[in-house]
PDB file of C-alpha atoms and ligand atoms in Angstrom:
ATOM      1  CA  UNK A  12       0.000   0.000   0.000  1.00  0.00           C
ATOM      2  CA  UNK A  13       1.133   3.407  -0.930  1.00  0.00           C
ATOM      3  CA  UNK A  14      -0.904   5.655   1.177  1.00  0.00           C
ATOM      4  CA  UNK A  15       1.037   8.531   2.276  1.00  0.00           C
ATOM      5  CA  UNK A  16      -0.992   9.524   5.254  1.00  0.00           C
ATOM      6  CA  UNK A  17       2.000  11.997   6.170  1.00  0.00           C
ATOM      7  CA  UNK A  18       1.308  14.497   3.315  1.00  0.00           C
ATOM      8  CA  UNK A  19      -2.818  13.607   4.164  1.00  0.00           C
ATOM      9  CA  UNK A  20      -2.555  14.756   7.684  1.00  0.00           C
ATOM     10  CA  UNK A  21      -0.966  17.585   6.605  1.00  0.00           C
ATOM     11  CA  UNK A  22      -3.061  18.715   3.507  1.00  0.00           C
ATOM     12  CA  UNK A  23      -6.303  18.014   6.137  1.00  0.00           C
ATOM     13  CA  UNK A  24      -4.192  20.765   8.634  1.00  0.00           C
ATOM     14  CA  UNK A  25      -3.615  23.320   6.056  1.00  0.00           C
ATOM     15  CA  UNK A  26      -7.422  22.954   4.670  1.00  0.00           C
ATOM     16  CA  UNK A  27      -9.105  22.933   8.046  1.00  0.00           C
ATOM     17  CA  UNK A  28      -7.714  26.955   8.422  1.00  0.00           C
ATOM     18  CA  UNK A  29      -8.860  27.767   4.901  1.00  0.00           C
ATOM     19  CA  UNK A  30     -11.869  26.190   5.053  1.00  0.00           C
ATOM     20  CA  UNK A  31     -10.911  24.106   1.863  1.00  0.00           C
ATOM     21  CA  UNK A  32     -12.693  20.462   0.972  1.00  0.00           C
ATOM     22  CA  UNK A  33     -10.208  17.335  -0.038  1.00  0.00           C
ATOM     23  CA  UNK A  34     -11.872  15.226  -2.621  1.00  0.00           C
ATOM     24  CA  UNK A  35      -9.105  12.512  -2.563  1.00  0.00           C
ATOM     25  CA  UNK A  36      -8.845  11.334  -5.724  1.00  0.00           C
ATOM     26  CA  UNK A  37      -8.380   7.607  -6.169  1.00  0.00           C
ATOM     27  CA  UNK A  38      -8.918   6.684  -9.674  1.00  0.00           C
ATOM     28  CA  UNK A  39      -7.328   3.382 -10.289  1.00  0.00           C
ATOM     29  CA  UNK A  40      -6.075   3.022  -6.859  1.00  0.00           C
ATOM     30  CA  UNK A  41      -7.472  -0.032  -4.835  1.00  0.00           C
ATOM     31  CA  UNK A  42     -10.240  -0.340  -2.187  1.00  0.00           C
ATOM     32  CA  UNK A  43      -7.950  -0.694   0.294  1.00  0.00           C
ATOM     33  CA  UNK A  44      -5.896   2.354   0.063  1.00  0.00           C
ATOM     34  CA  UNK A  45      -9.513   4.639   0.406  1.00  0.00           C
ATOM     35  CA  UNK A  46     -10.339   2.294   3.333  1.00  0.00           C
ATOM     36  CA  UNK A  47      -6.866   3.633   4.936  1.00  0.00           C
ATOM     37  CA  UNK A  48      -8.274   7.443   4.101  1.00  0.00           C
ATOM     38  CA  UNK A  49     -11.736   6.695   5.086  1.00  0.00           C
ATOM     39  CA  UNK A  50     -10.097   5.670   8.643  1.00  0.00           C
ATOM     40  CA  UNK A  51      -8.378   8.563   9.223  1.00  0.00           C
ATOM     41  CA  UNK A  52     -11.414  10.859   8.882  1.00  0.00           C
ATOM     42  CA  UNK A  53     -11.788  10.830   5.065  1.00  0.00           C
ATOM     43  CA  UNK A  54     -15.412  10.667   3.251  1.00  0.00           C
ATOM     44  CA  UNK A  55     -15.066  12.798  -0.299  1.00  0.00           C
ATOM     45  CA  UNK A  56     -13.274  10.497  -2.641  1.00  0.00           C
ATOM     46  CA  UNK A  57     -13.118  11.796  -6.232  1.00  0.00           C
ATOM     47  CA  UNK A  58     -13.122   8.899  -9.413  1.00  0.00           C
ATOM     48  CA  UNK A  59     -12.965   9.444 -13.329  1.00  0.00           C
ATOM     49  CA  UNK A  60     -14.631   6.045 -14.541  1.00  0.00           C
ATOM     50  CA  UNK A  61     -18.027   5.241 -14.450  1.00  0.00           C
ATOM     51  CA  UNK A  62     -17.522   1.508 -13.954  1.00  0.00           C
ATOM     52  CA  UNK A  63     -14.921   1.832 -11.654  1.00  0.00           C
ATOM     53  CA  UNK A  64     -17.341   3.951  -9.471  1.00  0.00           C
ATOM     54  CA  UNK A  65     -20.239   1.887  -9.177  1.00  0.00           C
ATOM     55  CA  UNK A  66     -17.646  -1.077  -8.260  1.00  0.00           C
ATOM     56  CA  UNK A  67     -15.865   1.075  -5.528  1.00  0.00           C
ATOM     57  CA  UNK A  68     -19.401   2.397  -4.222  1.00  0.00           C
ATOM     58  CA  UNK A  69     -20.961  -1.018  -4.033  1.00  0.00           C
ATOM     59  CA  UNK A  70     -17.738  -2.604  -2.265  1.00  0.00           C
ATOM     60  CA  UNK A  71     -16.784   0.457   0.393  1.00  0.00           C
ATOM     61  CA  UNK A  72     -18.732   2.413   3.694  1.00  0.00           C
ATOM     62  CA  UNK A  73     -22.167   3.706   2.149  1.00  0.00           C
ATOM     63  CA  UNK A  74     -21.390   7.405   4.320  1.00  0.00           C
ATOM     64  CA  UNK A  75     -18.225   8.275   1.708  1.00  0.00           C
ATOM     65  CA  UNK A  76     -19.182  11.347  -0.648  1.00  0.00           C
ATOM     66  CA  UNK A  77     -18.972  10.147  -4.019  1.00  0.00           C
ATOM     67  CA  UNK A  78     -17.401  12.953  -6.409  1.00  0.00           C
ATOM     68  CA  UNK A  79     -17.531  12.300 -10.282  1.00  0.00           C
ATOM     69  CA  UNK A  80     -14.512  14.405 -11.339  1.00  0.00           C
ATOM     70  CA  UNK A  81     -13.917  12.623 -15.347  1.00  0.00           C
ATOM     71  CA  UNK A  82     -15.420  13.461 -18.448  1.00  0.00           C
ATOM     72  CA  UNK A  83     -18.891  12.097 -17.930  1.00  0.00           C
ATOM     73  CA  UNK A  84     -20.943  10.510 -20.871  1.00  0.00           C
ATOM     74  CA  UNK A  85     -24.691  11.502 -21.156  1.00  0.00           C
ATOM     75  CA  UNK A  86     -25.229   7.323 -21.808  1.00  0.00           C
ATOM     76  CA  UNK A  87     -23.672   6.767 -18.454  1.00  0.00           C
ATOM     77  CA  UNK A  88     -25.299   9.214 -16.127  1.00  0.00           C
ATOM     78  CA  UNK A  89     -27.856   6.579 -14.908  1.00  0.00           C
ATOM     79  CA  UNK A  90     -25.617   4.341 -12.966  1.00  0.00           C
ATOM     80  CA  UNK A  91     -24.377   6.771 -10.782  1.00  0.00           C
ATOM     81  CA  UNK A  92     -27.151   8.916 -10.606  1.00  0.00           C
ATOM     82  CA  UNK A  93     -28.478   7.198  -7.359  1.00  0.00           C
ATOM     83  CA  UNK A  94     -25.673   7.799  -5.521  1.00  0.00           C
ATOM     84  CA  UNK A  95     -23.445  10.197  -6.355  1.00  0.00           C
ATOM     85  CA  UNK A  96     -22.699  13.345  -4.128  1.00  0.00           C
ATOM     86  CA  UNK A  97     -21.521  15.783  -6.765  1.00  0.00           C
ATOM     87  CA  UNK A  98     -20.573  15.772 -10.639  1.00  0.00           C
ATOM     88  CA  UNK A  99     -17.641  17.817 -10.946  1.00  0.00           C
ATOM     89  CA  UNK A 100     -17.557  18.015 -15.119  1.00  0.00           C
ATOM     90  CA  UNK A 101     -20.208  19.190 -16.575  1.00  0.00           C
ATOM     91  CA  UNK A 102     -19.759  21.002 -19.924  1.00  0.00           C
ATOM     92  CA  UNK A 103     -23.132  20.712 -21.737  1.00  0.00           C
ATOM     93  CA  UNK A 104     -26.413  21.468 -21.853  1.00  0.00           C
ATOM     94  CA  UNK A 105     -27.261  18.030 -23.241  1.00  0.00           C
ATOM     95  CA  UNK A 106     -25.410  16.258 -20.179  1.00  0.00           C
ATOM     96  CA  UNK A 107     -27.326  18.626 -18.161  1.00  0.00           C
ATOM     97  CA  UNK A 108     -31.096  17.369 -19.339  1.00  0.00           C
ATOM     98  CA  UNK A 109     -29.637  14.119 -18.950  1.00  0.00           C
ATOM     99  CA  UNK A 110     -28.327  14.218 -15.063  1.00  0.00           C
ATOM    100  CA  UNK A 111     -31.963  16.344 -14.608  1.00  0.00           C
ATOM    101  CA  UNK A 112     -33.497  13.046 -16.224  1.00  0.00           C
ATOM    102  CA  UNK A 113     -32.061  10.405 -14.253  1.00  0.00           C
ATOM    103  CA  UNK A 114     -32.222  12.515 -11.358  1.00  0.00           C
ATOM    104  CA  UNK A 115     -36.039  13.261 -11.428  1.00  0.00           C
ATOM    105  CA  UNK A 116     -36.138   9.122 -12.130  1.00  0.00           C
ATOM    106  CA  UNK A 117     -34.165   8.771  -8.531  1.00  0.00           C
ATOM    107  CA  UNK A 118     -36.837  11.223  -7.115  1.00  0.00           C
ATOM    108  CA  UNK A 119     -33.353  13.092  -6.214  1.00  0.00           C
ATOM    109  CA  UNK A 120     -31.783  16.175  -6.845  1.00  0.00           C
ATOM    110  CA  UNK A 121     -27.934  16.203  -8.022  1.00  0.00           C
ATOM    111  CA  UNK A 122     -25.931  18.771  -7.026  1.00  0.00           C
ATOM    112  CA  UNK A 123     -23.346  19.734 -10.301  1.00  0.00           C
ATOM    113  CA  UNK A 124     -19.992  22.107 -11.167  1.00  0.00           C
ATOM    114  CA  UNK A 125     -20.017  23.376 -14.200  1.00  0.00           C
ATOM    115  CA  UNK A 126     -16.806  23.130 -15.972  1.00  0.00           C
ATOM    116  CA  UNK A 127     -14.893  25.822 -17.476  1.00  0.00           C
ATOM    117  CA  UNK A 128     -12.211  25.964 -19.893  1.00  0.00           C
ATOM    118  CA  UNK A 129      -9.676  27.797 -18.859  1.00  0.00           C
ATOM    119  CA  UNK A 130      -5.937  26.285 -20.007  1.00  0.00           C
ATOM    120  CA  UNK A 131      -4.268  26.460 -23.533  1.00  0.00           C
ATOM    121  CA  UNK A 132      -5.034  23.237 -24.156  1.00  0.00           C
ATOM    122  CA  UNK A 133      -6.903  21.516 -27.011  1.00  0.00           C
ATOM    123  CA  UNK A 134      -7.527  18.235 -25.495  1.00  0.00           C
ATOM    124  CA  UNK A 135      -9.096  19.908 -22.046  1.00  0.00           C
ATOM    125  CA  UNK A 136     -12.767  19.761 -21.989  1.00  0.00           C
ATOM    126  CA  UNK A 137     -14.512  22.839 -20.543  1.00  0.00           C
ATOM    127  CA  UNK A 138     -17.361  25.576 -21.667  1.00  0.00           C
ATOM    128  CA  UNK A 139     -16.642  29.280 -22.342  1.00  0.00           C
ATOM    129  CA  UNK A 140     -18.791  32.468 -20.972  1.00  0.00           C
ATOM    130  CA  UNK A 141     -20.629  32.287 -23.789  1.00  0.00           C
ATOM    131  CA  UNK A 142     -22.207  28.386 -23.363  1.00  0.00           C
ATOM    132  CA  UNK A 143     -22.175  29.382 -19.369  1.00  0.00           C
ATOM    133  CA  UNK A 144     -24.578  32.054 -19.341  1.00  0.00           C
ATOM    134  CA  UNK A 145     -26.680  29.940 -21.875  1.00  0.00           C
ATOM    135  CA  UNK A 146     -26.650  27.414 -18.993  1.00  0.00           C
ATOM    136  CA  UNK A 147     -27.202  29.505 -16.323  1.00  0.00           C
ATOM    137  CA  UNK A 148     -30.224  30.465 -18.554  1.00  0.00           C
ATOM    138  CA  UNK A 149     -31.967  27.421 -18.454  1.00  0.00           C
ATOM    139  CA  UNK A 150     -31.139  25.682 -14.987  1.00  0.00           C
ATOM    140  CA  UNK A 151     -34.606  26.923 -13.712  1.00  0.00           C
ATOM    141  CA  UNK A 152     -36.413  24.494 -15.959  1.00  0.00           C
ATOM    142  CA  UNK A 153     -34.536  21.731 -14.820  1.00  0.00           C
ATOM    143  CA  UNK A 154     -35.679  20.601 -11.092  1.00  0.00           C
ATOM    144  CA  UNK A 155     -33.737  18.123 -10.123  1.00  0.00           C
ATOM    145  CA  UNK A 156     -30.156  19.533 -10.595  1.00  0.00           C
ATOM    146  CA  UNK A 157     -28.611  22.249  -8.916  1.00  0.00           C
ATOM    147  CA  UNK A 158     -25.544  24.174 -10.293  1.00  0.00           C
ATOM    148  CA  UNK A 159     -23.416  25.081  -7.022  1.00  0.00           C
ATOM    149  CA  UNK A 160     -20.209  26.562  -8.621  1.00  0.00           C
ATOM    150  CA  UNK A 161     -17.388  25.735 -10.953  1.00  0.00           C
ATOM    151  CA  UNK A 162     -14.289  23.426 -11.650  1.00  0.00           C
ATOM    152  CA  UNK A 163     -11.632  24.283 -13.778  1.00  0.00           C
ATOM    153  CA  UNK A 164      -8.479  22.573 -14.921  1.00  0.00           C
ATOM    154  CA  UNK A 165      -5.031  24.507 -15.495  1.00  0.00           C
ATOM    155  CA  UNK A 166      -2.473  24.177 -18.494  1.00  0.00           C
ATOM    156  CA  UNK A 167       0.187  21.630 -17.775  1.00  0.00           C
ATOM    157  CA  UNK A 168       3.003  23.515 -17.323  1.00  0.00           C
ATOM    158  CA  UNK A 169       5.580  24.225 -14.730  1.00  0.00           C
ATOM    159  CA  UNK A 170       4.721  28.086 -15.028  1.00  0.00           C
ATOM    160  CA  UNK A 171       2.704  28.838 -12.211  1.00  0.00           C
ATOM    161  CA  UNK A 172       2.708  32.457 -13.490  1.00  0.00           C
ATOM    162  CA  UNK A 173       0.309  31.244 -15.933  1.00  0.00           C
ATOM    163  CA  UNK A 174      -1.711  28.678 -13.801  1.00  0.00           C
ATOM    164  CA  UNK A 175      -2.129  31.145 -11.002  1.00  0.00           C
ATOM    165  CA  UNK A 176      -4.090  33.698 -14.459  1.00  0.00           C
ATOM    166  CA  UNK A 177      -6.238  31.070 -15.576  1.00  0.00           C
ATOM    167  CA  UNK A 178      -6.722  30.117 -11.672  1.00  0.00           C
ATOM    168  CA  UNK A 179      -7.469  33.914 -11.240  1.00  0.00           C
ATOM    169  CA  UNK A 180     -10.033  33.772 -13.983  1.00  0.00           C
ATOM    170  CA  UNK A 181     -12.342  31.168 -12.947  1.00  0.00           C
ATOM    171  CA  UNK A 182     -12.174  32.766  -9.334  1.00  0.00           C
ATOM    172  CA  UNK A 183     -13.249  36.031 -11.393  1.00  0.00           C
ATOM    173  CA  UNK A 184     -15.511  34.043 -13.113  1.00  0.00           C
ATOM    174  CA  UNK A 185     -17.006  32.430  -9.987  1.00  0.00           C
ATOM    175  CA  UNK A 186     -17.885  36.143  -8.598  1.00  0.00           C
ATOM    176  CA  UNK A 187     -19.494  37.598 -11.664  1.00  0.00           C
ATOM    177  CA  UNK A 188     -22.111  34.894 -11.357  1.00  0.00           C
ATOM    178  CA  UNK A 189     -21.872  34.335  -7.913  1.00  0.00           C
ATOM    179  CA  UNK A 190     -24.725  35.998  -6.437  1.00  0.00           C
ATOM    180  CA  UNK A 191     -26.703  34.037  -8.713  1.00  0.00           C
ATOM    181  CA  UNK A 192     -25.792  30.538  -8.071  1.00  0.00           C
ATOM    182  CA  UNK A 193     -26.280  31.162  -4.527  1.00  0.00           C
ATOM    183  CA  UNK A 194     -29.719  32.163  -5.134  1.00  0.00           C
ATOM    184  CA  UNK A 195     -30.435  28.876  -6.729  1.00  0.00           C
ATOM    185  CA  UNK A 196     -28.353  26.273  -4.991  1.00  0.00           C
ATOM    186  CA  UNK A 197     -29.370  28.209  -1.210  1.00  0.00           C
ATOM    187  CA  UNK A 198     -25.200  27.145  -0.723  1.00  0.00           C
ATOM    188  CA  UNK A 199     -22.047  29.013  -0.588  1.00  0.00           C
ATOM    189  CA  UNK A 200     -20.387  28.726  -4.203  1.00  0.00           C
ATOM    190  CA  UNK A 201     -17.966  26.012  -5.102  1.00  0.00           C
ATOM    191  CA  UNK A 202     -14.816  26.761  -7.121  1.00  0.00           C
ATOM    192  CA  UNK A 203     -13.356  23.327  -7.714  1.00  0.00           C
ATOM    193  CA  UNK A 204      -9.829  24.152  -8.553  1.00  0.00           C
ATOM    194  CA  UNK A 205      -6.135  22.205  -7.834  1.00  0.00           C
ATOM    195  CA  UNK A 206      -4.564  18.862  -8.217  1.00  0.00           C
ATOM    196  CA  UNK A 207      -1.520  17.716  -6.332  1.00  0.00           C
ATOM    197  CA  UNK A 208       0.919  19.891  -8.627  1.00  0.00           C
ATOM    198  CA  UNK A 209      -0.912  23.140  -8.628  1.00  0.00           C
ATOM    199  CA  UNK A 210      -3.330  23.179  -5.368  1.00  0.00           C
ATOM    200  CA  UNK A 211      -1.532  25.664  -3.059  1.00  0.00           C
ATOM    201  CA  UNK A 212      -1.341  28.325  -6.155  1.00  0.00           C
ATOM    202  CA  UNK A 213      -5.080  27.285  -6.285  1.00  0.00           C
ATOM    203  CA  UNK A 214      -5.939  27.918  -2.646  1.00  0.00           C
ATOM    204  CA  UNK A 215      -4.338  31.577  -2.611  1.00  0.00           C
ATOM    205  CA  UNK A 216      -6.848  32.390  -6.010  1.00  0.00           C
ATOM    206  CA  UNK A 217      -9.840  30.961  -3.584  1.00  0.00           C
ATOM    207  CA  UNK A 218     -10.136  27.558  -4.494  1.00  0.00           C
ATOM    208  CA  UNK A 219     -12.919  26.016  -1.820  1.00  0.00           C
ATOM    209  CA  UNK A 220     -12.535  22.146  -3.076  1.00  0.00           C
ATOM    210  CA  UNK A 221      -8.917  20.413  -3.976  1.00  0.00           C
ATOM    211  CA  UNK A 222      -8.940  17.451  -5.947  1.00  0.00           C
ATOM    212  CA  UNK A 223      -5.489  15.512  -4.693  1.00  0.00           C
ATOM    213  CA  UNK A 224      -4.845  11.989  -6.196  1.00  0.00           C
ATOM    214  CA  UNK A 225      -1.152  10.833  -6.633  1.00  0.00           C
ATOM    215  CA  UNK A 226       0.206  13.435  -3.891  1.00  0.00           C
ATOM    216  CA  UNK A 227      -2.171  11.077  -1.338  1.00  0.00           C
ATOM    217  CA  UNK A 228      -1.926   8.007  -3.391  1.00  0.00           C
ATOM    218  CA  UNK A 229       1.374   7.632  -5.037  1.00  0.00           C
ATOM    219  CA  UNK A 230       1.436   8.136  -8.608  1.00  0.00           C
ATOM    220  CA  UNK A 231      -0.971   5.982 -10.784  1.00  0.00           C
ATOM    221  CA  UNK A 232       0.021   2.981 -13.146  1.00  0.00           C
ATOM    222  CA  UNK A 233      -2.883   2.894 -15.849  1.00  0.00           C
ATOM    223  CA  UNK A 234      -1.397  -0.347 -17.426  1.00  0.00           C
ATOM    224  CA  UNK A 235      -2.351  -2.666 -14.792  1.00  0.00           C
TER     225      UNK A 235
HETATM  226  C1  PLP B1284      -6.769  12.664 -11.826  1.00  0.00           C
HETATM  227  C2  PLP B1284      -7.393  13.965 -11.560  1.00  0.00           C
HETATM  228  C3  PLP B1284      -7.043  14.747 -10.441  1.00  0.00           C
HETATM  229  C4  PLP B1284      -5.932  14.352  -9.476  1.00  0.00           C
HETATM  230  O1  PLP B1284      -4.702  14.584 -10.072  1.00  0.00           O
HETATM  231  P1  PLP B1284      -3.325  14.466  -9.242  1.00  0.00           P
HETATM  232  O2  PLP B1284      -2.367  15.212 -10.092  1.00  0.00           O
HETATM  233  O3  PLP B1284      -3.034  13.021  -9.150  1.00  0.00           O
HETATM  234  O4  PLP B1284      -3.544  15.094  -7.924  1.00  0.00           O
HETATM  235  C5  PLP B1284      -7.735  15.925 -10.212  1.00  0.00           C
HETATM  236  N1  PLP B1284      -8.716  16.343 -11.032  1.00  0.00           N
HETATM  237  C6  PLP B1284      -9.076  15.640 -12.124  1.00  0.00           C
HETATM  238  C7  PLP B1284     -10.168  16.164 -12.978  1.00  0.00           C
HETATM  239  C8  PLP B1284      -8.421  14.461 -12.425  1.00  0.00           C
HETATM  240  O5  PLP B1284      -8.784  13.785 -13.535  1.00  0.00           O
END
């Protein structure tokens, strides 16, 4: 097991003064390394793959907050849709109808982040201001989701100059429409924002949730 409770205890330290949430990420990392989290105090674990999810969910303690943090297919939403705490990704309108769907079939509501593009990267997946505010036009006719904030994913790059501006952005972002969000999720705003090589640049732009997988877990082997 490659757990390094060391850096947890001292991420869960740092966060408690900010007032920051850990989703642990632990995408392709065994049962038994959350289960050493989980003991330690642990309940938001974030995972990428549908499948993998519904395994982990089924297997581990039915109190852990379930985060969806990967790209999430519309044909997919209804096998997590009766469990899971928040979906981290969203960057459609279509995906949107289809979480409201499954959601309304679950006689649930499912709390959402909208995700925003914000690196200089083709192959990141995000919306622009443009598709946001068309969102943000239409979430009132959809009942059983609730848009709570943002999550945003920085250029990989060892220039923190430029992940702290597109960090600053989404924070910018996050108060233009703010006042709104909080009107319809009746919740503080959530900017989802830093990974284990970015997170404390992400903290000091206002980050309120951290995702942290290979800083916690070790660093993943996707060939196994
Ligand atoms: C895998 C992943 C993380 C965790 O990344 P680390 O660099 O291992 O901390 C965070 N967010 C998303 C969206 C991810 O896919």
């Amino acid at each position: 097991m490659s757990v390094n409770t060391v850096a947890y205890k001292e991420i869960i330290d740092q966060f408690l003064l900010t007032d920051t949430t850990l989703v642990a990420v632990s995408k392709t990392k065994p049962n038994e390394d959350i289960l050493a989290l989980y003991e330690l105090g642990q309940r938001d674990f974030g995972e990428n793959y549908v499948q993998e999810l519904v395994d982990k969910a089924g297997a581990l303690p039915k109190d852990i907050r379930w985060h969806f943090i990967g790209h999430l297919q519309s044909n997919k939403v209804k096998y997590i849709a009766p469990f899971v705490h928040l979906i981290h990704g969203v960057d459609s309108l279509k995906l949107l109808r289809e979480i409201n769907k499954q959601a309304a079939k679950c006689n649930r509501v499912i709390p959402c982040l909208l995700q925003i593009y914000i690196a200089k990267e083709e192959t990141k997946f995000g919306l622009d201001e443009g598709e946001l505010v068309e969102i943000l036009d239409t979430i009132s006719s959809l009942p059983n989701i609730q848009i709570h904030g943002f999550m945003g994913m920085a250029s990989f790059t060892e220039d923190s100059g430029v992940i702290q501006n597109e960090f600053r952005y989404l924070s910018q972002l996050l108060q233009k429409y703010q006042s709104m969000i909080k009107e319809h999720s009746g919740a503080n705003p959530i900017l989802s924002m830093g990974m284990s090589g970015d997170y404390t640049i992400a903290i000091k732009e206002g980050s309120t949730m951290v995702r942290i997988g290979s800083m916690l877990f070790g660093a993943r082997n996707y060939t196994k």
